[in-house]
PDB file of N, CA and C in Angstrom:
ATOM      1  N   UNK A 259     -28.236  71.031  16.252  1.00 84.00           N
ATOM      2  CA  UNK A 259     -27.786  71.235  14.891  1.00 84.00           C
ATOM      3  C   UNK A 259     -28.024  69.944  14.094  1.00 84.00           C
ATOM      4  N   UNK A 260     -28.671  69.984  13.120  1.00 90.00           N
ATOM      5  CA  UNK A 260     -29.354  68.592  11.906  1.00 90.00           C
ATOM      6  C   UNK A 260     -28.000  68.455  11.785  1.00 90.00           C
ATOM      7  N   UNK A 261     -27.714  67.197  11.466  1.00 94.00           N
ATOM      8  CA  UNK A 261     -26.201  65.956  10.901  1.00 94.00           C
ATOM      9  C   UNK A 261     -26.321  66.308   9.571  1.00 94.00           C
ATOM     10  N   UNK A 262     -26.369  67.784   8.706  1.00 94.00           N
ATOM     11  CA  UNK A 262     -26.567  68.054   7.404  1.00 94.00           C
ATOM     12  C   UNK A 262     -24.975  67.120   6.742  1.00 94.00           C
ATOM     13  N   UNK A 263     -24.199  67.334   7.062  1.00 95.00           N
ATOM     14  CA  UNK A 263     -22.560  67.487   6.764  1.00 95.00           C
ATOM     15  C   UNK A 263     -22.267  66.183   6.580  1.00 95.00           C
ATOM     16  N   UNK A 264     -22.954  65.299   7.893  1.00 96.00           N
ATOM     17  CA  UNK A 264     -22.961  63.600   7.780  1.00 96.00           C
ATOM     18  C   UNK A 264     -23.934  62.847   6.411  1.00 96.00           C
ATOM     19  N   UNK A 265     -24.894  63.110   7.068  1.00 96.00           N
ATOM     20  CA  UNK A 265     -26.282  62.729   6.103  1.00 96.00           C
ATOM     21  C   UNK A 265     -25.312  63.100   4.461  1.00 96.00           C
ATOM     22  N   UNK A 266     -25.143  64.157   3.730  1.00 97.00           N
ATOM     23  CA  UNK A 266     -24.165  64.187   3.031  1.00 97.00           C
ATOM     24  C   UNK A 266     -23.107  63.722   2.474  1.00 97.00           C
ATOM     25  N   UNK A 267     -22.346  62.887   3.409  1.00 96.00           N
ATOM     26  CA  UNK A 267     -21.238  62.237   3.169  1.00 96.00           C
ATOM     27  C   UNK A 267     -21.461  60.778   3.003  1.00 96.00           C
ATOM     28  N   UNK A 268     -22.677  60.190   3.919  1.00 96.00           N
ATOM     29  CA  UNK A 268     -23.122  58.743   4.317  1.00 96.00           C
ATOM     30  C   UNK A 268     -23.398  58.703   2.596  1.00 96.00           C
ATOM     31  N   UNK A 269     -24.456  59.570   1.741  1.00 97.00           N
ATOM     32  CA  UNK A 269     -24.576  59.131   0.635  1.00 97.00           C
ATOM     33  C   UNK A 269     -23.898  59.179  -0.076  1.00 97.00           C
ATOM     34  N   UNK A 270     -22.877  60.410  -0.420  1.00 97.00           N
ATOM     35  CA  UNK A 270     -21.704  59.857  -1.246  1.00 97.00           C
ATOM     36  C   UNK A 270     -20.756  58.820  -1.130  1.00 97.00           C
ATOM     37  N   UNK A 271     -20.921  58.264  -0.075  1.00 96.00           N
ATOM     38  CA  UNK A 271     -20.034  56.644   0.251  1.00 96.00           C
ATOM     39  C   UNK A 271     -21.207  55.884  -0.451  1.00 96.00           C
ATOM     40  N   UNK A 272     -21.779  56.346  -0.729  1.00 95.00           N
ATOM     41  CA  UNK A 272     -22.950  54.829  -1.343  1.00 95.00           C
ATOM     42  C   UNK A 272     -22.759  55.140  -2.820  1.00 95.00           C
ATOM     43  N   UNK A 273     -22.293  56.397  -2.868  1.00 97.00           N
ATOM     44  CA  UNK A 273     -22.459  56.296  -4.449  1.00 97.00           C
ATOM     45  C   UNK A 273     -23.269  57.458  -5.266  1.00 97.00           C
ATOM     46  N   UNK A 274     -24.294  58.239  -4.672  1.00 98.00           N
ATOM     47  CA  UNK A 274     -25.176  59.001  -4.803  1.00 98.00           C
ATOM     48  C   UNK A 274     -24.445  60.477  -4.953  1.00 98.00           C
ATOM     49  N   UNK A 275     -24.958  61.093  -6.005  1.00 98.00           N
ATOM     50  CA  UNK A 275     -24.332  62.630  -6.085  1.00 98.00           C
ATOM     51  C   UNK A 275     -25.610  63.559  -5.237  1.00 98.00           C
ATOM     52  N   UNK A 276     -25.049  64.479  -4.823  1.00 98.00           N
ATOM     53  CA  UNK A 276     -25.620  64.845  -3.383  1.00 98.00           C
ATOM     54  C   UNK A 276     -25.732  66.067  -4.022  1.00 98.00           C
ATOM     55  N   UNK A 277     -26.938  66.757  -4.207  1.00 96.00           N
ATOM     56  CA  UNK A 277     -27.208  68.418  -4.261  1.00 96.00           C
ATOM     57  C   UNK A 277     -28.218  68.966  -3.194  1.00 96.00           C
ATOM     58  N   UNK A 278     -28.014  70.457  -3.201  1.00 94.00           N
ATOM     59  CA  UNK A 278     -28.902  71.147  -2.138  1.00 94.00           C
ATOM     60  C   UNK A 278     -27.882  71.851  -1.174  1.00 94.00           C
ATOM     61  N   UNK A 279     -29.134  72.588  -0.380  1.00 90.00           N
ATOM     62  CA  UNK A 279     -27.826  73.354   0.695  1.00 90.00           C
ATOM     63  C   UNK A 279     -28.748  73.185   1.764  1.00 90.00           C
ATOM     64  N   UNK A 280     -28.276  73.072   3.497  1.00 90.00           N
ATOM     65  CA  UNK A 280     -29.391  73.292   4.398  1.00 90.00           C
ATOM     66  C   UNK A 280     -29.657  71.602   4.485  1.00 90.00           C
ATOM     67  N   UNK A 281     -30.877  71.752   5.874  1.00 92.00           N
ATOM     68  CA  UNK A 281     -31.205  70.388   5.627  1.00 92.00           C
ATOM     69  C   UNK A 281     -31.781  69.121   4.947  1.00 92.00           C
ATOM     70  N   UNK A 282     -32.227  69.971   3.477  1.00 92.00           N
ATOM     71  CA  UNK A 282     -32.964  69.251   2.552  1.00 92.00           C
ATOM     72  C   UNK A 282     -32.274  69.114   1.330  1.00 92.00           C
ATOM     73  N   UNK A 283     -31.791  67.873   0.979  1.00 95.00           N
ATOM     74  CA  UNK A 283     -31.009  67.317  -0.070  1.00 95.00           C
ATOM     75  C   UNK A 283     -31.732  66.494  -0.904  1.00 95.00           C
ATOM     76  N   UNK A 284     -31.262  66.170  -2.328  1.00 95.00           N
ATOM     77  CA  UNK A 284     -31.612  65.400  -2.660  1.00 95.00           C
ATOM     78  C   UNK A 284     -30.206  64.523  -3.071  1.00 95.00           C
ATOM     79  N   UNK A 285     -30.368  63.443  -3.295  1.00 97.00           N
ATOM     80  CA  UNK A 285     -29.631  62.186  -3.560  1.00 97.00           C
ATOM     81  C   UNK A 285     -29.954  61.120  -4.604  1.00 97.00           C
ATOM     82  N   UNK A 286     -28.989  61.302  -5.801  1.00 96.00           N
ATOM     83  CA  UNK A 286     -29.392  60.739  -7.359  1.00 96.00           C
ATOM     84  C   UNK A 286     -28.531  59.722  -7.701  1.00 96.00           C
ATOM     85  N   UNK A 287     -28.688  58.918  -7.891  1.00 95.00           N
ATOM     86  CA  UNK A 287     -28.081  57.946  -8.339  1.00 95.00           C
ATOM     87  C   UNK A 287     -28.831  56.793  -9.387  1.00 95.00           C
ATOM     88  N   UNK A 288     -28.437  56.667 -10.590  1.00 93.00           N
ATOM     89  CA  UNK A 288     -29.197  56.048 -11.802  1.00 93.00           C
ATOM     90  C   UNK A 288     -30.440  56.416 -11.955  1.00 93.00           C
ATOM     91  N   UNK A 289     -31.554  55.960 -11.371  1.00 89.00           N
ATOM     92  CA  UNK A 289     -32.929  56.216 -11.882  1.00 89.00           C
ATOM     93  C   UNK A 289     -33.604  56.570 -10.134  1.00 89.00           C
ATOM     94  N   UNK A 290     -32.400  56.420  -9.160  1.00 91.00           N
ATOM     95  CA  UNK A 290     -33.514  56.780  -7.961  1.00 91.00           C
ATOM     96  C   UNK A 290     -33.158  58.033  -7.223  1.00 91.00           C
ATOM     97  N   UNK A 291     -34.003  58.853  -7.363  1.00 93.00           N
ATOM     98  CA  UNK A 291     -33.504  60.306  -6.200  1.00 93.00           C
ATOM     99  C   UNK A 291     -34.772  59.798  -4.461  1.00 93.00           C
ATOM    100  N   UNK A 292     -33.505  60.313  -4.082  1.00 94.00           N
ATOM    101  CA  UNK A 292     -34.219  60.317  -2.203  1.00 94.00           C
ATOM    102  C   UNK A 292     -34.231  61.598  -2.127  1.00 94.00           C
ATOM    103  N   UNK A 293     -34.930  62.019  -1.769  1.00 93.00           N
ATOM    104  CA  UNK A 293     -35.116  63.014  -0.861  1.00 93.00           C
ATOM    105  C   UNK A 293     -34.483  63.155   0.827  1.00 93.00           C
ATOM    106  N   UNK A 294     -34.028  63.280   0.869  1.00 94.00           N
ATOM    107  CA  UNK A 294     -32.618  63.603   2.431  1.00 94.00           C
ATOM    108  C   UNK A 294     -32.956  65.065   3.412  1.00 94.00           C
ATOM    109  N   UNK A 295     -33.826  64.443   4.240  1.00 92.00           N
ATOM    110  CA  UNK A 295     -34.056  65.513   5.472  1.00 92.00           C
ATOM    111  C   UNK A 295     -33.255  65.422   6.613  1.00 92.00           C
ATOM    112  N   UNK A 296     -31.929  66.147   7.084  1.00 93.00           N
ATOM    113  CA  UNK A 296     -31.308  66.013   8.048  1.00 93.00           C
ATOM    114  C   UNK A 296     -32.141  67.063   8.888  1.00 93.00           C
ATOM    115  N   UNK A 297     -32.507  66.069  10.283  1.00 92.00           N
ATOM    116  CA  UNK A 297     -32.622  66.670  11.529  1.00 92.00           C
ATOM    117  C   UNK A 297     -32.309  66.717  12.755  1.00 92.00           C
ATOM    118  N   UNK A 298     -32.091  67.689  13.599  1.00 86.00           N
ATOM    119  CA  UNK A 298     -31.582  67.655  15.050  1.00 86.00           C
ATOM    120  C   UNK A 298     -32.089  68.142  16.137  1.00 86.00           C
ATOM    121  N   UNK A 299     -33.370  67.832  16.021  1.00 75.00           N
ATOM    122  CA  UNK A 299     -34.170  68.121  16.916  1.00 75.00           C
ATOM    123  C   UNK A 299     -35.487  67.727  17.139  1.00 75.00           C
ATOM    124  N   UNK A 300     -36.684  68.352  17.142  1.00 65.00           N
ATOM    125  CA  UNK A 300     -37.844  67.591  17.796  1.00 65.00           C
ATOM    126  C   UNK A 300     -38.604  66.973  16.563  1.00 65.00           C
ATOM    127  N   UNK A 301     -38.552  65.723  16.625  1.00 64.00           N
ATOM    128  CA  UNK A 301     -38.760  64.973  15.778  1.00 64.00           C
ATOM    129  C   UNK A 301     -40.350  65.318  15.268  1.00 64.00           C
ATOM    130  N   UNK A 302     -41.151  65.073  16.537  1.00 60.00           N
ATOM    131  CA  UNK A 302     -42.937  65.673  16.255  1.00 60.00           C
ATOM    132  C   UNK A 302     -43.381  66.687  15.376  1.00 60.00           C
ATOM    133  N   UNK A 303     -42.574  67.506  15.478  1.00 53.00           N
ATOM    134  CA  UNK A 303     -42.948  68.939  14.929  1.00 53.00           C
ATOM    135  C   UNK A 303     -42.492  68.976  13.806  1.00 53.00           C
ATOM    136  N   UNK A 304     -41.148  68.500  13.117  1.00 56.00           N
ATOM    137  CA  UNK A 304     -41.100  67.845  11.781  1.00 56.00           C
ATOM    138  C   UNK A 304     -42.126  67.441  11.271  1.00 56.00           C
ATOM    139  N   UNK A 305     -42.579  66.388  11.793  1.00 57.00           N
ATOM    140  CA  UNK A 305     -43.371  65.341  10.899  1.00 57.00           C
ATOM    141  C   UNK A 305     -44.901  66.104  10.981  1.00 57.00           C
ATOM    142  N   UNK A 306     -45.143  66.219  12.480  1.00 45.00           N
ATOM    143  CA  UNK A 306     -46.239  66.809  12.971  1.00 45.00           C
ATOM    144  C   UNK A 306     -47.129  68.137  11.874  1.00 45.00           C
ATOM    145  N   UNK A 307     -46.362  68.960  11.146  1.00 44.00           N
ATOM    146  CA  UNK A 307     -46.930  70.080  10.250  1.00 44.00           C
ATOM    147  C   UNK A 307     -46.570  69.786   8.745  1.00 44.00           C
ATOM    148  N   UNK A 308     -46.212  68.975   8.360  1.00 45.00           N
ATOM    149  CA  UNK A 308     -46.168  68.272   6.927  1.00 45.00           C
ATOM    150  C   UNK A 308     -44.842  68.912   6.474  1.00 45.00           C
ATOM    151  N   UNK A 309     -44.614  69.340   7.144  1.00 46.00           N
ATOM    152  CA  UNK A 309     -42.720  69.933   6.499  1.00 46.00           C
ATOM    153  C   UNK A 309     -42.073  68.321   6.020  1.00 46.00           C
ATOM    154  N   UNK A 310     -42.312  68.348   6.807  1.00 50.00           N
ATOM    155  CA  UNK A 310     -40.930  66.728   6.124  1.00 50.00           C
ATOM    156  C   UNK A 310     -41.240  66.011   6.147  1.00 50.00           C
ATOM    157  N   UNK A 311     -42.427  65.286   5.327  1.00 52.00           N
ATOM    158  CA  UNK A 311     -43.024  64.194   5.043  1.00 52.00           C
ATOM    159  C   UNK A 311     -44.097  64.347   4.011  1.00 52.00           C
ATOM    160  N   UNK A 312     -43.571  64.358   2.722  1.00 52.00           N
ATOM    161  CA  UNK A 312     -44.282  65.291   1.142  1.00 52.00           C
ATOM    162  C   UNK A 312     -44.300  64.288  -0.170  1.00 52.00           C
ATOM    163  N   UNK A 313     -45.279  63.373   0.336  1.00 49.00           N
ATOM    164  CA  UNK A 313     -45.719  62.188   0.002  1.00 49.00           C
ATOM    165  C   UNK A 313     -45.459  62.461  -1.389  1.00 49.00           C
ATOM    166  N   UNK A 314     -45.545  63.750  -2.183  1.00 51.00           N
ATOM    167  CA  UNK A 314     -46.096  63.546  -3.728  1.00 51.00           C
ATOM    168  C   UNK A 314     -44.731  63.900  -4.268  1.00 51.00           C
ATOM    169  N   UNK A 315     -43.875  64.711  -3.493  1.00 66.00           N
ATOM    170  CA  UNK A 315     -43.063  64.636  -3.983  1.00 66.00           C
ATOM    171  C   UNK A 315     -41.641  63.485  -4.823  1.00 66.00           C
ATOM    172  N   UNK A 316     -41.361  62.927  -4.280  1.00 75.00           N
ATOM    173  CA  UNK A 316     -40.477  61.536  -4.000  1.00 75.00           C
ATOM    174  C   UNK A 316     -40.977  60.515  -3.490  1.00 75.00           C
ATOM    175  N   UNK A 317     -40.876  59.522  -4.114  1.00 82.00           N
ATOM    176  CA  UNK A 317     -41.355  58.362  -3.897  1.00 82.00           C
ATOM    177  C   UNK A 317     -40.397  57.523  -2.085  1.00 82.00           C
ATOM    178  N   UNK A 318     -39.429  58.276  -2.623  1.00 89.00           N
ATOM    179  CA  UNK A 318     -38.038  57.516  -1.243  1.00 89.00           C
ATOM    180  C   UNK A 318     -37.772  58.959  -0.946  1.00 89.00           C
ATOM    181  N   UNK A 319     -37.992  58.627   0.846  1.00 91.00           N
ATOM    182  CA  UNK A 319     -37.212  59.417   1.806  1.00 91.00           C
ATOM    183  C   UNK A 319     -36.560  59.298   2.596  1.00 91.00           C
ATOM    184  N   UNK A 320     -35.409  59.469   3.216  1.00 93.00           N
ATOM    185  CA  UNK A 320     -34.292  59.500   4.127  1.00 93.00           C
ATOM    186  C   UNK A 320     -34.293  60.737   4.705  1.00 93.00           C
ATOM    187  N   UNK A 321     -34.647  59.954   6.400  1.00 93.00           N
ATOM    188  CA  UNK A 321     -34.056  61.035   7.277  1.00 93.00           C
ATOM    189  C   UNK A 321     -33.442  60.681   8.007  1.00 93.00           C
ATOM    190  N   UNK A 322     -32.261  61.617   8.373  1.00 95.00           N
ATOM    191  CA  UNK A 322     -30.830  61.741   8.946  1.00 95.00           C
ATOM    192  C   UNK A 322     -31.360  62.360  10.170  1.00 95.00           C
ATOM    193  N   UNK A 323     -30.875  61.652  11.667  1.00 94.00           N
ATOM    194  CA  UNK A 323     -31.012  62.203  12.677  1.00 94.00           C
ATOM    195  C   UNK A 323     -29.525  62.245  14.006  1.00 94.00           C
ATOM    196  N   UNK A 324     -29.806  62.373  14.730  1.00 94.00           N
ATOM    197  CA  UNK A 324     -28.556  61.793  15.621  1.00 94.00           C
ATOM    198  C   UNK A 324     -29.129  60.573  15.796  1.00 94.00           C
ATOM    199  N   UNK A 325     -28.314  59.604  16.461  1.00 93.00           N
ATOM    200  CA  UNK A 325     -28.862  58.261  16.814  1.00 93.00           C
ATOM    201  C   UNK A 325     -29.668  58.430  18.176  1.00 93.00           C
ATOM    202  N   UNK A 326     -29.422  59.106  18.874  1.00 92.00           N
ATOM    203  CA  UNK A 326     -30.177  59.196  19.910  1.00 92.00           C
ATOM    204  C   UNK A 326     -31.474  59.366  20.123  1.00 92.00           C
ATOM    205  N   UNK A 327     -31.951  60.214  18.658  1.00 91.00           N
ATOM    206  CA  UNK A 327     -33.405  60.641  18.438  1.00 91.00           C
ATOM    207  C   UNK A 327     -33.928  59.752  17.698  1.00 91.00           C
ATOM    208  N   UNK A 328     -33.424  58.389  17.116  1.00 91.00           N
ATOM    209  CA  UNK A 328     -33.754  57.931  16.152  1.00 91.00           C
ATOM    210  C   UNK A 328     -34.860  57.041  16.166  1.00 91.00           C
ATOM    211  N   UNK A 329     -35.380  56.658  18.040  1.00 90.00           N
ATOM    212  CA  UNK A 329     -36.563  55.839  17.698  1.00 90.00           C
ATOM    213  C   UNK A 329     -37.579  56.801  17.954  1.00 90.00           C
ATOM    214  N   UNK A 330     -37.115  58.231  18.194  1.00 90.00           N
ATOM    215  CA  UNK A 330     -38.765  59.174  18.400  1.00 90.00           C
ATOM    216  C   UNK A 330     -38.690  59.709  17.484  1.00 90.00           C
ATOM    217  N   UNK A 331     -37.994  59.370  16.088  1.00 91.00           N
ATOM    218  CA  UNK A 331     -38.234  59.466  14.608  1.00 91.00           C
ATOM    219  C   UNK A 331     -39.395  58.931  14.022  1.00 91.00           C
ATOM    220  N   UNK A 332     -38.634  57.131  14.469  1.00 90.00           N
ATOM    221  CA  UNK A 332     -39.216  55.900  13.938  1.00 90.00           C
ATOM    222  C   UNK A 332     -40.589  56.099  14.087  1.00 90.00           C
ATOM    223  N   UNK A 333     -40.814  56.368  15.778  1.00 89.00           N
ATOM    224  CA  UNK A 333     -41.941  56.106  15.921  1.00 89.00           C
ATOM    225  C   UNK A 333     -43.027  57.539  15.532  1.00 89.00           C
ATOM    226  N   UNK A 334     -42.547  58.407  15.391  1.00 88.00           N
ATOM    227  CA  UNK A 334     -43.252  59.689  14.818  1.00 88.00           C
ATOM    228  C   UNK A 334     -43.741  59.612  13.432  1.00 88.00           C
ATOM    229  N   UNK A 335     -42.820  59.038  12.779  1.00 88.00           N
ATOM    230  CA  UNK A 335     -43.236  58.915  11.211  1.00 88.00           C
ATOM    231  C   UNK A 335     -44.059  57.648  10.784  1.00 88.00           C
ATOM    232  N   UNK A 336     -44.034  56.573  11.772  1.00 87.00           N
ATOM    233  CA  UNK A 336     -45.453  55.205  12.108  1.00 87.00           C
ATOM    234  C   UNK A 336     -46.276  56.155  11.876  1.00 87.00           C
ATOM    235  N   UNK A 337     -46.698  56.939  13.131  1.00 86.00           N
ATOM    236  CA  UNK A 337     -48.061  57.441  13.335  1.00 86.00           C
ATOM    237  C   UNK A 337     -48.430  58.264  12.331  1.00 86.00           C
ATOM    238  N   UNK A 338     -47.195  59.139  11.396  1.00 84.00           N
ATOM    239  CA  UNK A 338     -48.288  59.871  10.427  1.00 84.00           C
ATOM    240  C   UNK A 338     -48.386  58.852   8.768  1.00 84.00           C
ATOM    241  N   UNK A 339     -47.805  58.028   9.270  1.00 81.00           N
ATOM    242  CA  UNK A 339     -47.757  56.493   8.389  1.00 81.00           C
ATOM    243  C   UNK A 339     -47.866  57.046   6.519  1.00 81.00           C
ATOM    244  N   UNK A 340     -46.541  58.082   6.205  1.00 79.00           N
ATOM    245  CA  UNK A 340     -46.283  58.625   5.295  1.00 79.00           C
ATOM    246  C   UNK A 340     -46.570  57.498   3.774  1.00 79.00           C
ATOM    247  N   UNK A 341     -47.313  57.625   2.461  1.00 77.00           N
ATOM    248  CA  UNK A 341     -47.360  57.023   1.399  1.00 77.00           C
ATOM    249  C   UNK A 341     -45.967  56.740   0.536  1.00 77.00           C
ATOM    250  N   UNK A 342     -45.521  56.585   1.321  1.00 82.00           N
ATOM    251  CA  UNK A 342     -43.746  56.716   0.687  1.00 82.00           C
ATOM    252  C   UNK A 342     -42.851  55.632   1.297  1.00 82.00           C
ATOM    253  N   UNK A 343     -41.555  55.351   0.235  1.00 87.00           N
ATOM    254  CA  UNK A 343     -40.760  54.469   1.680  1.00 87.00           C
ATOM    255  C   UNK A 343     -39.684  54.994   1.951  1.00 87.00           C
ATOM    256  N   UNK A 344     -39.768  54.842   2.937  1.00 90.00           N
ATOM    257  CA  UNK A 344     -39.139  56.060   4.072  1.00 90.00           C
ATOM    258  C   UNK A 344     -37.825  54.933   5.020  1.00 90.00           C
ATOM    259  N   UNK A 345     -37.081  55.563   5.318  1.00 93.00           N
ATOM    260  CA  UNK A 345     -35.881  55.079   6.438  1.00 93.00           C
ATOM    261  C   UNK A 345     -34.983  56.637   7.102  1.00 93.00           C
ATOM    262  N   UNK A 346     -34.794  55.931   7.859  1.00 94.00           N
ATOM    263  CA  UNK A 346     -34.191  56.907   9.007  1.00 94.00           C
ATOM    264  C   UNK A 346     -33.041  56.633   8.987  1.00 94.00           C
ATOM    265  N   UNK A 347     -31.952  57.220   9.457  1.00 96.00           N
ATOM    266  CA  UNK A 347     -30.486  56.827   9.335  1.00 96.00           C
ATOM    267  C   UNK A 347     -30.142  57.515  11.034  1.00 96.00           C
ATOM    268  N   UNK A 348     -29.810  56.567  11.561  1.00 95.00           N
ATOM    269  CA  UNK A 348     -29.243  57.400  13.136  1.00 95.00           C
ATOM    270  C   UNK A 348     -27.505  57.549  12.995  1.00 95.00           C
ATOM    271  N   UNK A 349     -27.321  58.586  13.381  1.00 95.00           N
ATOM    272  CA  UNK A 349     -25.277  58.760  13.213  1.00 95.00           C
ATOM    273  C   UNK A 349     -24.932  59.301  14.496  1.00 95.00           C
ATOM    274  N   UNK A 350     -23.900  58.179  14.862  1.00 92.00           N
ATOM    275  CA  UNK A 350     -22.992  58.782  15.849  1.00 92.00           C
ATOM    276  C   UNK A 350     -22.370  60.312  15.641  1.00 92.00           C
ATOM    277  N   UNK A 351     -22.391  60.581  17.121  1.00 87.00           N
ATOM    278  CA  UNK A 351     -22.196  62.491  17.367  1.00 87.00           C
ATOM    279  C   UNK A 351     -20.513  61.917  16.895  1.00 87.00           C
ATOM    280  N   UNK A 352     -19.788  60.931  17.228  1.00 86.00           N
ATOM    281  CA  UNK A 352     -18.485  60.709  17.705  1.00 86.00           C
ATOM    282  C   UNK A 352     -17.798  60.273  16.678  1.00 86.00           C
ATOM    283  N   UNK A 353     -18.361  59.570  15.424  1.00 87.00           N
ATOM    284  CA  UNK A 353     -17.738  58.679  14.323  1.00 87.00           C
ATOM    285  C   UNK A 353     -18.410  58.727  13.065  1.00 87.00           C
ATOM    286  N   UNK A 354     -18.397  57.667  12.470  1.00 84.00           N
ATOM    287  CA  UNK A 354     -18.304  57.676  10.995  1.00 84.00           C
ATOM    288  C   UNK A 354     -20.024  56.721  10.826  1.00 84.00           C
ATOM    289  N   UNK A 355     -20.043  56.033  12.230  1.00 91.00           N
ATOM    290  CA  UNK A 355     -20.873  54.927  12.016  1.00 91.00           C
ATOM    291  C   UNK A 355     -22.300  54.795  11.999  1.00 91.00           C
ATOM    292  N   UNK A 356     -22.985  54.554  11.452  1.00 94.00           N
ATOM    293  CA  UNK A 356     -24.662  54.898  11.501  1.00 94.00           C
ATOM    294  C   UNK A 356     -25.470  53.771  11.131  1.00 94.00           C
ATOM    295  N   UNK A 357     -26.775  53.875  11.746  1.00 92.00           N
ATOM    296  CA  UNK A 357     -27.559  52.843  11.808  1.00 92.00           C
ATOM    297  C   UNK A 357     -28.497  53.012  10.649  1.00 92.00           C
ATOM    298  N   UNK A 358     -29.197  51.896  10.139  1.00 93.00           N
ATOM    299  CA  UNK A 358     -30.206  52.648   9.391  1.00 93.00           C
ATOM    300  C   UNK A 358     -31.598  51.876   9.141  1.00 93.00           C
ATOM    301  N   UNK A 359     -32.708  52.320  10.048  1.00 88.00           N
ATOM    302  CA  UNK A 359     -34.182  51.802  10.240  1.00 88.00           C
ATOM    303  C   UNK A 359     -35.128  52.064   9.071  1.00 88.00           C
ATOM    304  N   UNK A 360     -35.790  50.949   8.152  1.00 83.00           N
ATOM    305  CA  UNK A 360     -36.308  51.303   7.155  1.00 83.00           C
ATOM    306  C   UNK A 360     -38.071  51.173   7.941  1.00 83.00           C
ATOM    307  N   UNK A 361     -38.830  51.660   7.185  1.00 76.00           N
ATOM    308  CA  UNK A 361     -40.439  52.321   7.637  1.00 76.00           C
ATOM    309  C   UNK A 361     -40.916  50.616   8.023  1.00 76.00           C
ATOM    310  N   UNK A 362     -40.275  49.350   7.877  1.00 67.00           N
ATOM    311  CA  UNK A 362     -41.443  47.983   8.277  1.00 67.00           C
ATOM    312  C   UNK A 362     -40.458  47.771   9.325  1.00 67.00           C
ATOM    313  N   UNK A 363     -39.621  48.023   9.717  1.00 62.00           N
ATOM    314  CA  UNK A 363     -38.524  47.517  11.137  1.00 62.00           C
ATOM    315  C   UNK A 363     -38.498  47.959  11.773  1.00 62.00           C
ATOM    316  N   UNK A 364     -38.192  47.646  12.975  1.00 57.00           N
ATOM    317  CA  UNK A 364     -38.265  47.904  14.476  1.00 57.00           C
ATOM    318  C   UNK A 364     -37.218  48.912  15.146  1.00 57.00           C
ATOM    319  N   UNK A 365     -37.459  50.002  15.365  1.00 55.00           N
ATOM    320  CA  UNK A 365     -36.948  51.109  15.892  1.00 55.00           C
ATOM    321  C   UNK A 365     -35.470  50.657  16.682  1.00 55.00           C
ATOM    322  N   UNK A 366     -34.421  50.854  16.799  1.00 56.00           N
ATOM    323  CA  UNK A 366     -33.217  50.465  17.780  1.00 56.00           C
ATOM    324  C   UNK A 366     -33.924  50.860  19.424  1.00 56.00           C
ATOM    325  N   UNK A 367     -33.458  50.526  20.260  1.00 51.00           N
ATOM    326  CA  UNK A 367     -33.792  50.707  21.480  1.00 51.00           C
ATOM    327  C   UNK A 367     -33.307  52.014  21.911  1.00 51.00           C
ATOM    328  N   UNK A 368     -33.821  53.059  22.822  1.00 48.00           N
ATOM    329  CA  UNK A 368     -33.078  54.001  23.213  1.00 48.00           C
ATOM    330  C   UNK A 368     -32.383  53.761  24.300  1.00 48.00           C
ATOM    331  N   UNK A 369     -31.204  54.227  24.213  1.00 42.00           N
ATOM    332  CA  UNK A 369     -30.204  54.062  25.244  1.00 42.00           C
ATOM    333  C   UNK A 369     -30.267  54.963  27.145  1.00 42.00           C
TER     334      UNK A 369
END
């Protein structure tokens, strides 16, 4: 199940008014909208068929994963090396707390 509910909440703590339903949000705040793909599952096949990675659309993308999946995110979205700047957000199954890898930094280690 995609962290829709988290991914959601992480941006309204930042400040961002959050619309959409499902795993594709967007996130507005002054002059910048993200685009917000929560996912929970196979990271490849996301990225792999152009579903979630839509260069022309939004300039900034955020994707929400569990933390566990978050460096076969990182490293999935390297290889299709999207025209956009992009970060990943990994969230604990258990808490409030989340990591967050932007497209030039180094993936967290998998556990």
């Amino acid at each position: 199940m995609p962290p829709v509910e988290e991914a959601r909440a992480i941006f309204r703590r930042l400040g961002y008014e959050v619309s959409g339903n499902g795993p594709e949000l967007l996130a507005e705040r002054k002059w910048r909208t993200v685009r917000v793909t929560a996912l929970g599952g196979d990271a490849e096949h996301a990225v792999a068929d152009g579903g979630s990675v839509r260069e022309a659309d939004y300039r900034f993308q955020c994707f929400v994963t569990w933390t566990d999946r978050t460096g076969e995110l990182v490293d999935c979205l390297r290889r299709a090396a999207p025209e956009c700047e992009w970060a990943v957000i990994g969230v604990d199954h258990d808490s409030e707390e989340y990591d967050v890898v932007h497209g030039t930094e180094a993936a967290p280690a998998s556990a």
